[in-house]
Structure formats: structure tokens, C-alpha cells
Amino acid sequence: MALSQPEATNVSFETTTTTNNNNEISNSLPFSSLNLQTLPHLTDYLPNLQTQTNPLEKNPFYHPIKGFYVTESDIILRQIVHDLSGTFPVTSPHVAYHRAGPRQHIYFDKFKVAIVTCGGLCPGMNTVIRELVVGLWELYGVREIYGIKAGYRGFYGSGGEAVKLNPKIVHDWHKKGGTVLETSRGGFDLHRIVDAIQESGYNQVYITGGDGTMRGAVKIFDEIKRRKLYVGVVGIPKTVDNDVGIIDRSFGFQTAVEMAQQAISAAHVEAESGVNGVGLVKLMGRNTGHIALHATLSSRDVDCVLIPETEFFLEGKGGLFEFLEKRLKENGHFVLVVAEGAGQELIPRNDAEKQQDDSGNSVFLDVGPWLKSEMNKWWKREHPNELLTVKYIDPTYMIRAVPANATDNLYCTLLAHSAIHGVMAGYTGFVCGPINGNYAYIPLVEVAVAKNEVNTKDHKWAWVRSVTYQPSFEKI
């Protein structure tokens, strides 16, 4: 199904001319209009909804003052770095989003909430659930909060009965890895899901998952809108790979980088301790290499990192094995980090391995063992009388299953509260997340199709290569 892009509102404002010492800069703001992305709202199809005063007015822990509530004029710019000299072309109008946060009025006077987690595990999933429950309960007085078990299929009974949640039940969930609600891939049956939402009387649905889950959330929102149901739908993007577009980062990513460094450190010890030692580490990253990149920069023990965004080849002038041989001669050891999506086009596969998984993603072959095998075969052929010691480490499930670190725990709390405030304000079909450090509401349909790939043309990738000294792997 094609996903249409949301409409936007053009907002115009005047630019000014400023003078700094003897340097005059005309049109100091290099844009004259904003492309403010329109957020879907319940009143788009239920125009007679009545508003209520935000219960935060009477919350003993909050003291709303002027400026406490966010208004429609509070926006977040997607692009905040501009060239005032005019040397580089400027895209106009500039994209902007509504700022996240509590509104003075809400569109609900009764509440029945469903929370569901879908897809693979990620550090912080339990924290998101906990903070949704505590935030709904303490901030807005919600008492009917239900956890849907086993992902999307749990809506229509495959995961068992929904679990009624309260702050006492979830009080220590942030200390646990995984998701207590359980999760699964696939199981998306649009009409059965929306039928269940309607029959159960849920009027707020919080969906946590990756890109496939977000595409499903778009369809759920569209069907709810078509039926004109009094139900707010919000997506909380989850991907340990950090491949969700638009937002600064996804939750669990910083924890994953931290854990990945431990695997790299172990590989480095193994490599240094072996004769012609090679420490080979496979990290998560099906379509993007953010974990591998950031772990490499943080570690400084890595000799070469391979990511999906760059091609490489094994043998010949300028290839991986030539570089490996050179570094072994220089240092006696070699640490190689590879993202799971790197080099997939090099691995032979049969017809069965060309299929898709239950989430609609291409089946990826295991690049780690393949690289180890090819490396050993090459070394035996080129250096028949020399020893090569290859130690392979795959920390994937260790990384996925750990609890979130302090930074991700705080991030999950802010995500959950932002989502709650947005739904209470009547917004629906949206995602919350930080843009340039400020939390914003983004149309679901945008996030469902946006990607966050490593830009191999920018300074960060150049920084990686300056740390590892690896070649470009361009065939000569």
C-alpha cells in the first residue's frame, strides 16, 4: 500500500538584515517561509468533540505558569544549521513540526488505554511501558490501562487476555531487559486488530515497534479514521539499529553502543593474545551501520569496520584481505567489526534464502561466519605454513536483551510522556521523538517511510577511516 505524505501549512515571516562590525549580511535568516507539517487530529473527522481543562492544573506535583503549556505556535525546525553566505543552496520552505508537550485543553473525559510492543527486543522497551503506565496514571488520572501481549496478534486473542496494568505492577520493569508484555513479529491482521480495538472500547492506543510496526500503525490509524472511531493512535519508534529517520536517535541505541564496546574489547584481547590474531565482531545493523560506526569511534581498538552503506571486496588490490595482511605484519593482530547487513550481496544464497521474514524484511544471511570461513580459506591458500587465529564474537542477543542504561531510561521517560500529552491533546496518527534535541510530534506516515542511513560523505565517516586507517575498498 502506498503511503501518502501529510499535508503541510506554509507559514511566512519576515527576514531582517544585520550588520556585524564591518561585515554586512543581508537576509540573515535564509528562508522566508516554513513548511509546518500538519498533524492529524481527532476533530478532523469528529468535529463536535468537547474539550476539557487539562488535569495537570490540579496536579499537586505541577504548578502550571505562563509558558507551561505548549501552543500551536511552538514549532521545531528540522534543519537548524544554515549558511548565511549563500555559498550553498538552501531548500525552501523549511520543514517544521509541532513541539511536543502538554496542552491547556484535552479531548478526553474518559479513558481506556491499550499498550502494545512489537518486533524484536531492544533495551528500554520495559521502560517505555512503565513510563506510559505511570504517566497516564499520575498525570491524567487514567485507571484503565491494558497491556496487549505478543505484539499485534495479541489484539485478537493469539497472545491471551490483555493484562491490566498499574504503577505497582510495573514499578521495577525499567530494571528488566526485553518486554514483560512479550512481543512477536508479523501477526498483522488489520480488520481483526481494529475490530478488537473497537469492541474492547479502547480510545487510546500506544504502539511501540520498528519500521514494519510503524507501517502497520499507519494502516490502523487510517482504518480507525475511516470508521470515524474516537481513538487516538500514537507510535513510539523502536529500533536498536537507529535506522528510524527524522528523529535524532531511537531509544536503546546508546545502550547498544555501550554493550558493543564490551564485545570489541573482548575481541581485541583475543586478537592480541593469538598468533596472527584476528578478532571478528558482528554487530546489529541490517540496513544501517550506526552501532558499528559509533562503537568503533568509541573503542579505538578497531582496525576495520564494514557497514551496509559501503561496499567492499575481499581479495585483490585494495581489498579487505590485502589490508588485513598489511596490519598483521605491522601489529601482529587485527580487529574487524562488521554490521550484519554488510556484504550481503557477496554471500551466495539459494532460492529459500531470498525470501522475506514475518515482518516483511529480507532474510539476511550470517555475514560473520561467512567472513571467518573466507578469511581462513584465503589465509591457508596464501600462507600455507603460517598460523591464523580467528576468534568470532556475535553479541547480538546479549545487546538486545539488556536493560536500558541511564541515558536511555531518561530518554524513554520523555518519549512516553510526550506521547501521552499528544494523544490527550487530540492528536492521532503521529510519532513523538527528538529533533535537534527538542521533542516534536511527527506524522506517522513520515516516520514509517523515512530512513536514517550513515552518510559516508560526511565528516563522521571520514573520522572513522582516520581512526582505523582502512582503505575505501574501491576497486582499482
Tab-separated table of C-alpha atoms in Angstrom, residues 10-473:
chain	number	residue	atom	x	y	z
A	10	ASN	CA	3.172	27.291	4.818
A	11	VAL	CA	3.945	29.913	7.437
A	12	SER	CA	5.565	33.130	6.232
A	13	PHE	CA	7.620	35.570	8.265
A	14	GLU	CA	9.918	38.471	7.535
A	15	THR	CA	13.690	38.288	7.430
A	16	THR	CA	15.998	41.024	8.619
A	17	THR	CA	19.331	42.484	7.651
A	18	THR	CA	22.043	42.667	10.298
A	19	THR	CA	25.469	44.233	10.389
A	20	ASN	CA	28.298	42.721	12.431
A	21	ASN	CA	31.315	45.084	12.706
A	22	ASN	CA	32.219	45.760	9.080
A	23	ASN	CA	30.655	42.592	7.681
A	24	GLU	CA	27.156	43.073	6.349
A	25	ILE	CA	24.917	40.040	5.985
A	26	SER	CA	21.680	40.545	4.157
A	27	ASN	CA	18.686	38.302	4.775
A	28	SER	CA	20.255	36.872	7.914
A	29	LEU	CA	17.529	34.244	8.068
A	30	PRO	CA	17.941	32.348	4.773
A	31	PHE	CA	14.272	31.429	4.476
A	32	SER	CA	11.014	33.290	4.365
A	33	SER	CA	8.527	30.516	4.999
A	34	LEU	CA	8.100	27.301	6.933
A	35	ASN	CA	6.551	24.079	5.773
A	36	LEU	CA	4.744	23.225	9.027
A	37	GLN	CA	3.761	19.562	8.899
A	38	THR	CA	0.064	19.105	9.624
A	39	LEU	CA	-0.709	16.679	12.434
A	40	PRO	CA	-3.856	14.554	12.178
A	41	HIS	CA	-6.373	15.407	14.894
A	42	LEU	CA	-9.485	13.660	16.149
A	43	THR	CA	-11.547	16.716	15.248
A	44	ASP	CA	-10.627	16.209	11.588
A	45	TYR	CA	-13.341	13.568	11.463
A	46	LEU	CA	-15.115	14.109	14.817
A	47	PRO	CA	-15.689	17.882	14.694
A	48	ASN	CA	-18.035	18.044	17.664
A	49	LEU	CA	-15.650	16.771	20.309
A	50	GLN	CA	-15.674	18.814	23.509
A	51	THR	CA	-12.521	19.888	25.304
A	52	GLN	CA	-11.692	19.514	28.973
A	53	THR	CA	-9.312	21.505	31.142
A	54	ASN	CA	-6.018	19.679	31.469
A	55	PRO	CA	-5.994	17.855	34.821
A	56	LEU	CA	-2.388	18.983	35.295
A	57	GLU	CA	-3.979	22.232	36.500
A	58	LYS	CA	-4.897	20.421	39.711
A	59	ASN	CA	-1.952	18.028	39.886
A	60	PRO	CA	-0.093	18.554	43.197
A	61	PHE	CA	3.284	17.969	41.525
A	62	TYR	CA	2.869	20.552	38.771
A	63	HIS	CA	2.390	24.280	39.029
A	64	PRO	CA	1.405	25.500	35.570
A	65	ILE	CA	2.554	29.046	34.980
A	66	LYS	CA	2.639	31.206	31.886
A	67	GLY	CA	4.510	29.296	29.195
A	68	PHE	CA	3.979	25.893	30.844
A	69	TYR	CA	1.549	24.727	28.190
A	70	VAL	CA	2.708	24.242	24.625
A	71	THR	CA	0.702	26.075	21.956
A	72	GLU	CA	0.209	25.595	18.238
A	73	SER	CA	2.744	28.350	17.585
A	74	ASP	CA	5.535	26.347	19.269
A	75	ILE	CA	7.452	24.597	16.492
A	76	ILE	CA	10.655	22.643	15.964
A	77	LEU	CA	12.776	23.212	12.851
A	78	ARG	CA	14.113	20.093	11.167
A	79	GLN	CA	17.146	21.908	9.787
A	80	ILE	CA	18.881	24.327	12.158
A	81	VAL	CA	22.283	24.803	10.512
A	82	HIS	CA	22.338	27.382	7.718
A	83	ASP	CA	24.928	29.063	5.546
A	84	LEU	CA	24.405	32.833	5.637
A	85	SER	CA	26.948	33.498	2.895
A	86	GLY	CA	24.733	31.982	0.228
A	87	THR	CA	27.534	29.719	-0.989
A	88	PHE	CA	25.413	26.606	-0.638
A	89	PRO	CA	21.869	26.343	-1.998
A	90	VAL	CA	19.092	26.488	0.585
A	91	THR	CA	15.980	24.356	0.354
A	92	SER	CA	12.859	26.417	0.964
A	93	PRO	CA	10.364	26.336	2.536
A	94	HIS	CA	11.922	24.741	5.595
A	95	VAL	CA	10.218	21.803	7.269
A	96	ALA	CA	8.925	22.319	10.804
A	97	TYR	CA	6.982	20.194	13.298
A	98	HIS	CA	4.736	20.908	16.255
A	99	ARG	CA	6.550	20.872	19.555
A	100	ALA	CA	5.675	18.074	21.978
A	101	GLY	CA	4.343	18.752	25.456
A	102	PRO	CA	1.160	19.321	27.481
A	103	ARG	CA	-1.658	21.413	26.034
A	104	GLN	CA	-4.032	23.511	28.132
A	105	HIS	CA	-7.061	21.543	26.981
A	106	ILE	CA	-7.541	17.832	26.325
A	107	TYR	CA	-10.098	15.919	24.229
A	108	PHE	CA	-10.838	13.018	26.564
A	109	ASP	CA	-13.116	12.798	29.604
A	110	LYS	CA	-12.929	9.005	29.869
A	111	PHE	CA	-10.038	6.702	29.190
A	112	LYS	CA	-9.349	3.118	28.233
A	113	VAL	CA	-5.797	2.606	27.029
A	114	ALA	CA	-4.028	-0.194	25.140
A	115	ILE	CA	-0.229	-0.530	25.061
A	116	VAL	CA	1.463	-2.962	22.666
A	117	THR	CA	5.104	-3.822	21.872
A	118	CYS	CA	6.006	-5.394	18.530
A	119	GLY	CA	9.070	-6.695	16.683
A	120	GLY	CA	12.485	-7.568	18.062
A	121	LEU	CA	13.799	-6.792	21.510
A	122	CYS	CA	15.511	-3.522	22.317
A	123	PRO	CA	16.882	-2.037	25.548
A	124	GLY	CA	14.258	0.286	27.031
A	125	MET	CA	11.053	-1.430	25.922
A	126	ASN	CA	10.015	-2.121	29.510
A	127	THR	CA	10.918	1.433	30.498
A	128	VAL	CA	8.575	2.808	27.829
A	129	ILE	CA	5.741	0.585	29.100
A	130	ARG	CA	6.409	1.577	32.707
A	131	GLU	CA	6.535	5.295	31.969
A	132	LEU	CA	3.368	5.159	29.869
A	133	VAL	CA	1.529	3.472	32.736
A	134	VAL	CA	2.898	5.767	35.452
A	135	GLY	CA	2.438	8.890	33.325
A	136	LEU	CA	-1.146	8.063	32.372
A	137	TRP	CA	-1.985	7.163	35.975
A	138	GLU	CA	-0.269	10.033	37.786
A	139	LEU	CA	-0.563	12.876	35.281
A	140	TYR	CA	-4.020	12.296	33.835
A	141	GLY	CA	-5.758	10.027	36.312
A	142	VAL	CA	-6.192	7.120	33.886
A	143	ARG	CA	-7.230	3.902	35.653
A	144	GLU	CA	-7.987	1.553	32.756
A	145	ILE	CA	-4.639	0.687	31.193
A	146	TYR	CA	-4.144	-2.636	29.411
A	147	GLY	CA	-1.034	-4.322	28.057
A	148	ILE	CA	-1.565	-6.285	24.849
A	149	LYS	CA	0.552	-9.441	24.881
A	150	ALA	CA	2.555	-10.906	21.979
A	151	GLY	CA	2.530	-7.937	19.598
A	152	TYR	CA	-0.166	-7.163	17.052
A	153	ARG	CA	-1.600	-10.680	17.177
A	154	GLY	CA	-2.424	-10.123	20.848
A	155	PHE	CA	-5.265	-7.789	19.903
A	156	TYR	CA	-7.306	-10.656	18.515
A	157	GLY	CA	-6.557	-13.273	21.134
A	158	SER	CA	-3.427	-15.080	19.973
A	159	GLY	CA	-1.416	-13.729	22.892
A	160	GLY	CA	-4.002	-14.376	25.591
A	161	GLU	CA	-6.006	-11.903	27.629
A	162	ALA	CA	-4.855	-8.292	27.890
A	163	VAL	CA	-3.108	-7.520	31.190
A	164	LYS	CA	-4.489	-4.720	33.343
A	165	LEU	CA	-1.615	-2.503	34.439
A	166	ASN	CA	-0.998	-0.028	37.223
A	167	PRO	CA	2.077	1.678	38.716
A	168	LYS	CA	2.523	-1.003	41.388
A	169	ILE	CA	2.698	-3.791	38.794
A	170	VAL	CA	5.234	-2.007	36.571
A	171	HIS	CA	7.279	-0.302	39.294
A	172	ASP	CA	10.524	-2.216	38.579
A	173	TRP	CA	10.084	-3.031	34.900
A	174	HIS	CA	12.709	-0.474	33.863
A	175	LYS	CA	15.321	-2.696	35.511
A	176	LYS	CA	14.480	-5.625	33.253
A	177	GLY	CA	15.569	-6.371	29.713
A	178	GLY	CA	13.173	-7.411	26.954
A	179	THR	CA	9.438	-6.740	27.272
A	180	VAL	CA	7.283	-8.187	30.021
A	181	LEU	CA	4.300	-7.894	27.677
A	182	GLU	CA	6.055	-10.253	25.252
A	183	THR	CA	6.479	-9.471	21.576
A	184	SER	CA	6.358	-11.126	18.171
A	185	ARG	CA	6.922	-10.396	14.517
A	186	GLY	CA	4.135	-10.460	11.977
A	187	GLY	CA	0.580	-11.295	13.025
A	188	PHE	CA	-0.741	-8.111	11.438
A	189	ASP	CA	-4.403	-8.554	10.522
A	190	LEU	CA	-5.781	-5.046	10.065
A	191	HIS	CA	-9.513	-5.646	10.362
A	192	ARG	CA	-9.214	-8.081	13.266
A	193	ILE	CA	-6.981	-5.615	15.110
A	194	VAL	CA	-9.270	-2.624	14.588
A	195	ASP	CA	-12.346	-4.754	15.337
A	196	ALA	CA	-10.728	-5.718	18.653
A	197	ILE	CA	-9.869	-2.091	19.453
A	198	GLN	CA	-13.460	-1.079	18.723
A	199	GLU	CA	-15.100	-3.965	20.603
A	200	SER	CA	-12.832	-3.569	23.630
A	201	GLY	CA	-13.625	0.132	23.876
A	202	TYR	CA	-10.038	1.354	23.759
A	203	ASN	CA	-9.843	5.062	22.961
A	204	GLN	CA	-6.049	5.424	23.138
A	205	VAL	CA	-3.561	3.006	21.549
A	206	TYR	CA	0.190	3.255	22.126
A	207	ILE	CA	2.244	1.205	19.645
A	208	THR	CA	5.971	0.571	20.168
A	209	GLY	CA	7.920	-1.006	17.322
A	210	GLY	CA	10.240	-0.625	14.354
A	211	ASP	CA	9.659	0.438	10.764
A	212	GLY	CA	7.408	-2.528	9.944
A	213	THR	CA	5.356	-1.878	13.071
A	214	MET	CA	5.061	1.809	12.183
A	215	ARG	CA	3.803	0.921	8.697
A	216	GLY	CA	1.180	-1.231	10.395
A	217	ALA	CA	0.301	1.649	12.730
A	218	VAL	CA	-0.338	3.873	9.705
A	219	LYS	CA	-2.852	1.329	8.403
A	220	ILE	CA	-4.508	1.046	11.823
A	221	PHE	CA	-4.819	4.825	12.041
A	222	ASP	CA	-6.258	5.045	8.515
A	223	GLU	CA	-8.853	2.345	9.263
A	224	ILE	CA	-9.814	3.976	12.569
A	225	LYS	CA	-10.214	7.277	10.752
A	226	ARG	CA	-12.294	5.625	8.028
A	227	ARG	CA	-14.606	4.175	10.670
A	228	LYS	CA	-14.667	7.547	12.498
A	229	LEU	CA	-13.732	5.938	15.808
A	230	TYR	CA	-12.984	8.012	18.891
A	231	VAL	CA	-9.494	6.508	19.204
A	232	GLY	CA	-6.110	8.213	19.345
A	233	VAL	CA	-3.168	6.298	17.862
A	234	VAL	CA	0.476	7.083	18.595
A	235	GLY	CA	3.658	5.328	17.543
A	236	ILE	CA	6.806	5.142	19.666
A	237	PRO	CA	9.607	4.161	17.281
A	238	LYS	CA	11.837	1.315	18.464
A	239	THR	CA	14.909	0.151	16.622
A	240	VAL	CA	18.182	-0.673	18.256
A	241	ASP	CA	19.878	-0.075	14.869
A	242	ASN	CA	18.945	3.632	14.988
A	243	ASP	CA	17.608	3.432	11.423
A	244	VAL	CA	14.401	5.428	12.039
A	245	GLY	CA	14.516	8.662	10.073
A	246	ILE	CA	13.790	12.279	11.098
A	247	ILE	CA	14.319	11.820	14.856
A	248	ASP	CA	17.764	12.292	16.415
A	249	ARG	CA	18.034	8.709	17.610
A	250	SER	CA	15.896	5.782	18.686
A	251	PHE	CA	15.763	4.501	22.239
A	252	GLY	CA	18.109	1.667	23.163
A	253	PHE	CA	20.769	2.805	20.714
A	254	GLN	CA	23.152	4.271	23.269
A	255	THR	CA	22.854	1.157	25.424
A	256	ALA	CA	23.611	-0.966	22.357
A	257	VAL	CA	26.760	1.037	21.561
A	258	GLU	CA	27.907	0.708	25.163
A	259	MET	CA	27.444	-3.078	25.108
A	260	ALA	CA	29.035	-3.362	21.647
A	261	GLN	CA	32.204	-1.784	23.014
A	262	GLN	CA	32.492	-4.621	25.520
A	263	ALA	CA	32.371	-7.146	22.670
A	264	ILE	CA	35.034	-5.191	20.771
A	265	SER	CA	37.253	-5.070	23.874
A	266	ALA	CA	36.963	-8.846	24.227
A	267	ALA	CA	37.824	-9.318	20.547
A	268	HIS	CA	40.839	-7.058	20.961
A	269	VAL	CA	42.125	-9.133	23.893
A	270	GLU	CA	41.636	-12.340	21.908
A	271	ALA	CA	43.406	-10.885	18.873
A	272	GLU	CA	46.386	-9.615	20.862
A	273	SER	CA	46.710	-12.984	22.598
A	274	GLY	CA	46.835	-15.113	19.447
A	275	VAL	CA	49.387	-15.751	16.729
A	276	ASN	CA	48.307	-13.573	13.816
A	277	GLY	CA	45.204	-12.975	15.903
A	278	VAL	CA	42.010	-11.685	14.337
A	279	GLY	CA	39.059	-10.591	16.480
A	280	LEU	CA	35.905	-10.591	14.340
A	281	VAL	CA	32.791	-8.948	15.828
A	282	LYS	CA	29.376	-8.918	14.183
A	283	LEU	CA	27.073	-6.154	15.392
A	284	MET	CA	23.445	-5.355	14.701
A	285	GLY	CA	22.644	-3.175	11.712
A	286	ARG	CA	20.563	-4.697	8.936
A	287	ASN	CA	20.289	-1.601	6.765
A	288	THR	CA	22.429	0.926	8.603
A	289	GLY	CA	25.776	0.780	10.343
A	290	HIS	CA	25.244	3.247	13.182
A	291	ILE	CA	26.040	0.827	16.019
A	292	ALA	CA	29.202	-0.400	14.298
A	293	LEU	CA	30.262	3.160	13.472
A	294	HIS	CA	29.696	4.619	16.950
A	295	ALA	CA	31.180	1.599	18.724
A	296	THR	CA	34.270	1.862	16.516
A	297	LEU	CA	34.720	5.552	17.265
A	298	SER	CA	34.193	4.960	20.981
A	299	SER	CA	36.501	1.943	21.179
A	300	ARG	CA	39.551	2.939	19.118
A	301	ASP	CA	40.621	-0.731	19.100
A	302	VAL	CA	39.107	-1.421	15.669
A	303	ASP	CA	41.280	-1.816	12.558
A	304	CYS	CA	38.410	-2.006	10.073
A	305	VAL	CA	34.624	-1.598	10.154
A	306	LEU	CA	32.233	-2.760	7.433
A	307	ILE	CA	28.719	-1.309	7.196
A	308	PRO	CA	25.778	-1.780	4.788
A	309	GLU	CA	26.189	1.711	3.325
A	310	THR	CA	29.608	0.925	1.839
A	311	GLU	CA	30.661	-1.840	-0.494
A	312	PHE	CA	33.788	-3.876	-0.022
A	313	PHE	CA	35.534	-6.813	-1.659
A	314	LEU	CA	37.762	-9.498	-0.218
A	315	GLU	CA	40.685	-10.297	-2.470
A	316	GLY	CA	42.849	-8.269	-4.832
A	317	LYS	CA	44.471	-4.858	-4.827
A	318	GLY	CA	42.756	-2.563	-2.305
A	319	GLY	CA	40.631	-5.380	-0.871
A	320	LEU	CA	39.914	-6.354	2.725
A	321	PHE	CA	42.362	-9.257	2.859
A	322	GLU	CA	45.216	-7.170	1.495
A	323	PHE	CA	44.595	-4.641	4.292
A	324	LEU	CA	44.329	-7.470	6.845
A	325	GLU	CA	47.667	-8.885	5.731
A	326	LYS	CA	49.331	-5.470	5.961
A	327	ARG	CA	48.069	-4.796	9.512
A	328	LEU	CA	49.036	-8.262	10.723
A	329	LYS	CA	52.581	-7.659	9.523
A	330	GLU	CA	52.646	-4.270	11.279
A	331	ASN	CA	50.878	-5.092	14.547
A	332	GLY	CA	50.516	-8.852	14.781
A	333	HIS	CA	46.770	-8.616	15.368
A	334	PHE	CA	43.625	-7.266	13.683
A	335	VAL	CA	40.134	-6.328	14.935
A	336	LEU	CA	37.326	-6.353	12.369
A	337	VAL	CA	33.797	-5.118	13.095
A	338	VAL	CA	31.033	-5.925	10.635
A	339	ALA	CA	27.378	-4.836	10.711
A	340	GLU	CA	25.005	-7.722	9.983
A	341	GLY	CA	23.747	-6.121	6.751
A	342	ALA	CA	27.197	-5.532	5.255
A	343	GLY	CA	28.358	-7.585	2.288
A	344	GLN	CA	25.048	-9.373	1.768
A	345	GLU	CA	25.472	-9.133	-1.994
A	346	LEU	CA	28.730	-11.103	-1.740
A	347	ILE	CA	27.292	-14.120	0.088
A	348	PRO	CA	25.966	-16.905	-2.157
A	349	ARG	CA	22.340	-17.754	-1.401
A	350	ASN	CA	19.767	-20.253	-2.597
A	351	ASP	CA	16.132	-19.547	-3.515
A	352	ALA	CA	14.862	-20.234	0.007
A	353	GLU	CA	17.281	-17.634	1.376
A	354	LYS	CA	15.825	-14.972	-0.924
A	355	GLN	CA	12.505	-14.915	0.971
A	356	GLN	CA	11.196	-12.355	3.482
A	357	ASP	CA	10.567	-12.825	7.199
A	358	ASP	CA	7.246	-12.340	9.010
A	359	SER	CA	7.820	-8.583	9.265
A	360	GLY	CA	8.352	-8.233	5.523
A	361	ASN	CA	12.117	-7.759	5.791
A	362	SER	CA	14.590	-9.522	3.520
A	363	VAL	CA	16.188	-12.562	5.106
A	364	PHE	CA	19.794	-11.702	5.889
A	365	LEU	CA	22.483	-14.335	5.766
A	366	ASP	CA	25.003	-14.513	8.585
A	367	VAL	CA	27.918	-12.416	7.388
A	368	GLY	CA	30.110	-13.220	10.416
A	369	PRO	CA	30.683	-16.967	9.924
A	370	TRP	CA	30.919	-16.418	6.169
A	371	LEU	CA	33.687	-13.836	6.625
A	372	LYS	CA	35.528	-16.101	9.057
A	373	SER	CA	35.331	-19.009	6.615
A	374	GLU	CA	36.511	-16.941	3.637
A	375	MET	CA	39.307	-15.462	5.694
A	376	ASN	CA	40.592	-18.870	6.783
A	377	LYS	CA	40.409	-20.268	3.250
A	378	TRP	CA	42.310	-17.304	1.840
A	379	TRP	CA	44.999	-17.459	4.527
A	380	LYS	CA	45.516	-21.198	4.094
A	381	ARG	CA	45.936	-20.659	0.360
A	382	GLU	CA	48.253	-17.621	0.579
A	383	HIS	CA	50.152	-18.538	3.782
A	384	PRO	CA	50.063	-22.342	3.970
A	385	ASN	CA	52.806	-22.615	6.584
A	386	GLU	CA	51.621	-19.819	8.901
A	387	LEU	CA	49.051	-19.839	11.662
A	388	LEU	CA	45.982	-17.584	11.637
A	389	THR	CA	43.905	-17.363	14.822
A	390	VAL	CA	40.387	-16.042	14.189
A	391	LYS	CA	38.035	-15.513	17.149
A	392	TYR	CA	34.443	-14.713	16.216
A	393	ILE	CA	32.100	-12.879	18.618
A	394	ASP	CA	28.390	-12.311	17.995
A	395	PRO	CA	26.902	-10.322	20.921
A	396	THR	CA	23.553	-9.663	19.195
A	397	TYR	CA	21.234	-11.266	21.719
A	398	MET	CA	23.287	-10.061	24.681
A	399	ILE	CA	22.893	-6.484	23.450
A	400	ARG	CA	19.180	-6.753	22.656
A	401	ALA	CA	18.286	-8.319	25.988
A	402	VAL	CA	19.956	-5.963	28.480
A	403	PRO	CA	18.089	-3.267	30.422
A	404	ALA	CA	18.470	0.298	29.198
A	405	ASN	CA	21.303	2.372	30.608
A	406	ALA	CA	20.665	5.626	32.488
A	407	THR	CA	20.641	7.798	29.366
A	408	ASP	CA	18.179	5.573	27.510
A	409	ASN	CA	15.980	5.234	30.601
A	410	LEU	CA	15.628	9.002	30.804
A	411	TYR	CA	15.004	9.182	27.060
A	412	CYS	CA	12.252	6.549	27.286
A	413	THR	CA	10.526	8.544	30.026
A	414	LEU	CA	10.488	11.698	27.909
A	415	LEU	CA	9.218	9.754	24.897
A	416	ALA	CA	6.396	8.194	26.897
A	417	HIS	CA	5.294	11.464	28.468
A	418	SER	CA	5.457	13.270	25.129
A	419	ALA	CA	3.248	10.589	23.588
A	420	ILE	CA	0.708	10.878	26.409
A	421	HIS	CA	0.496	14.669	26.163
A	422	GLY	CA	-0.007	14.468	22.394
A	423	VAL	CA	-2.819	11.916	22.497
A	424	MET	CA	-4.569	13.791	25.298
A	425	ALA	CA	-4.456	16.933	23.155
A	426	GLY	CA	-6.434	15.084	20.476
A	427	TYR	CA	-3.577	14.390	18.096
A	428	THR	CA	-3.576	10.990	16.434
A	429	GLY	CA	-1.580	9.177	13.777
A	430	PHE	CA	1.690	10.649	14.999
A	431	VAL	CA	5.081	9.716	16.417
A	432	CYS	CA	6.982	11.572	19.108
A	433	GLY	CA	10.739	11.980	19.152
A	434	PRO	CA	13.596	14.458	19.499
A	435	ILE	CA	14.570	16.665	16.568
A	436	ASN	CA	17.715	18.666	17.192
A	437	GLY	CA	17.346	17.948	20.903
A	438	ASN	CA	13.747	19.146	21.157
A	439	TYR	CA	10.782	16.771	21.323
A	440	ALA	CA	8.329	17.051	18.454
A	441	TYR	CA	5.206	15.422	17.015
A	442	ILE	CA	5.723	13.935	13.569
A	443	PRO	CA	3.038	12.423	11.295
A	444	LEU	CA	3.220	8.620	11.468
A	445	VAL	CA	3.272	8.308	7.711
A	446	GLU	CA	6.518	10.291	7.514
A	447	VAL	CA	8.365	8.166	10.049
A	448	ALA	CA	7.051	4.936	8.509
A	449	VAL	CA	8.920	5.642	5.269
A	450	ALA	CA	11.889	7.718	6.470
A	451	LYS	CA	15.314	6.104	6.768
A	452	ASN	CA	18.370	7.116	8.738
A	453	GLU	CA	21.370	5.809	6.854
A	454	VAL	CA	25.010	6.525	7.586
A	455	ASN	CA	26.156	9.349	5.325
A	456	THR	CA	29.514	8.112	4.060
A	457	LYS	CA	30.211	11.525	2.512
A	458	ASP	CA	30.221	13.453	5.786
A	459	HIS	CA	32.894	14.078	8.390
A	460	LYS	CA	31.860	11.238	10.701
A	461	TRP	CA	32.695	8.509	8.203
A	462	ALA	CA	35.933	10.324	7.362
A	463	TRP	CA	36.648	10.339	11.101
A	464	VAL	CA	36.102	6.565	11.230
A	465	ARG	CA	38.574	5.981	8.402
A	466	SER	CA	41.099	8.311	10.047
A	467	VAL	CA	40.864	6.179	13.207
A	468	THR	CA	41.042	2.754	11.511
A	469	TYR	CA	43.207	3.744	8.513
A	470	GLN	CA	41.092	1.399	6.424
A	471	PRO	CA	41.011	1.784	2.639
A	472	SER	CA	37.987	2.940	0.686
A	473	PHE	CA	37.624	-0.554	-0.867
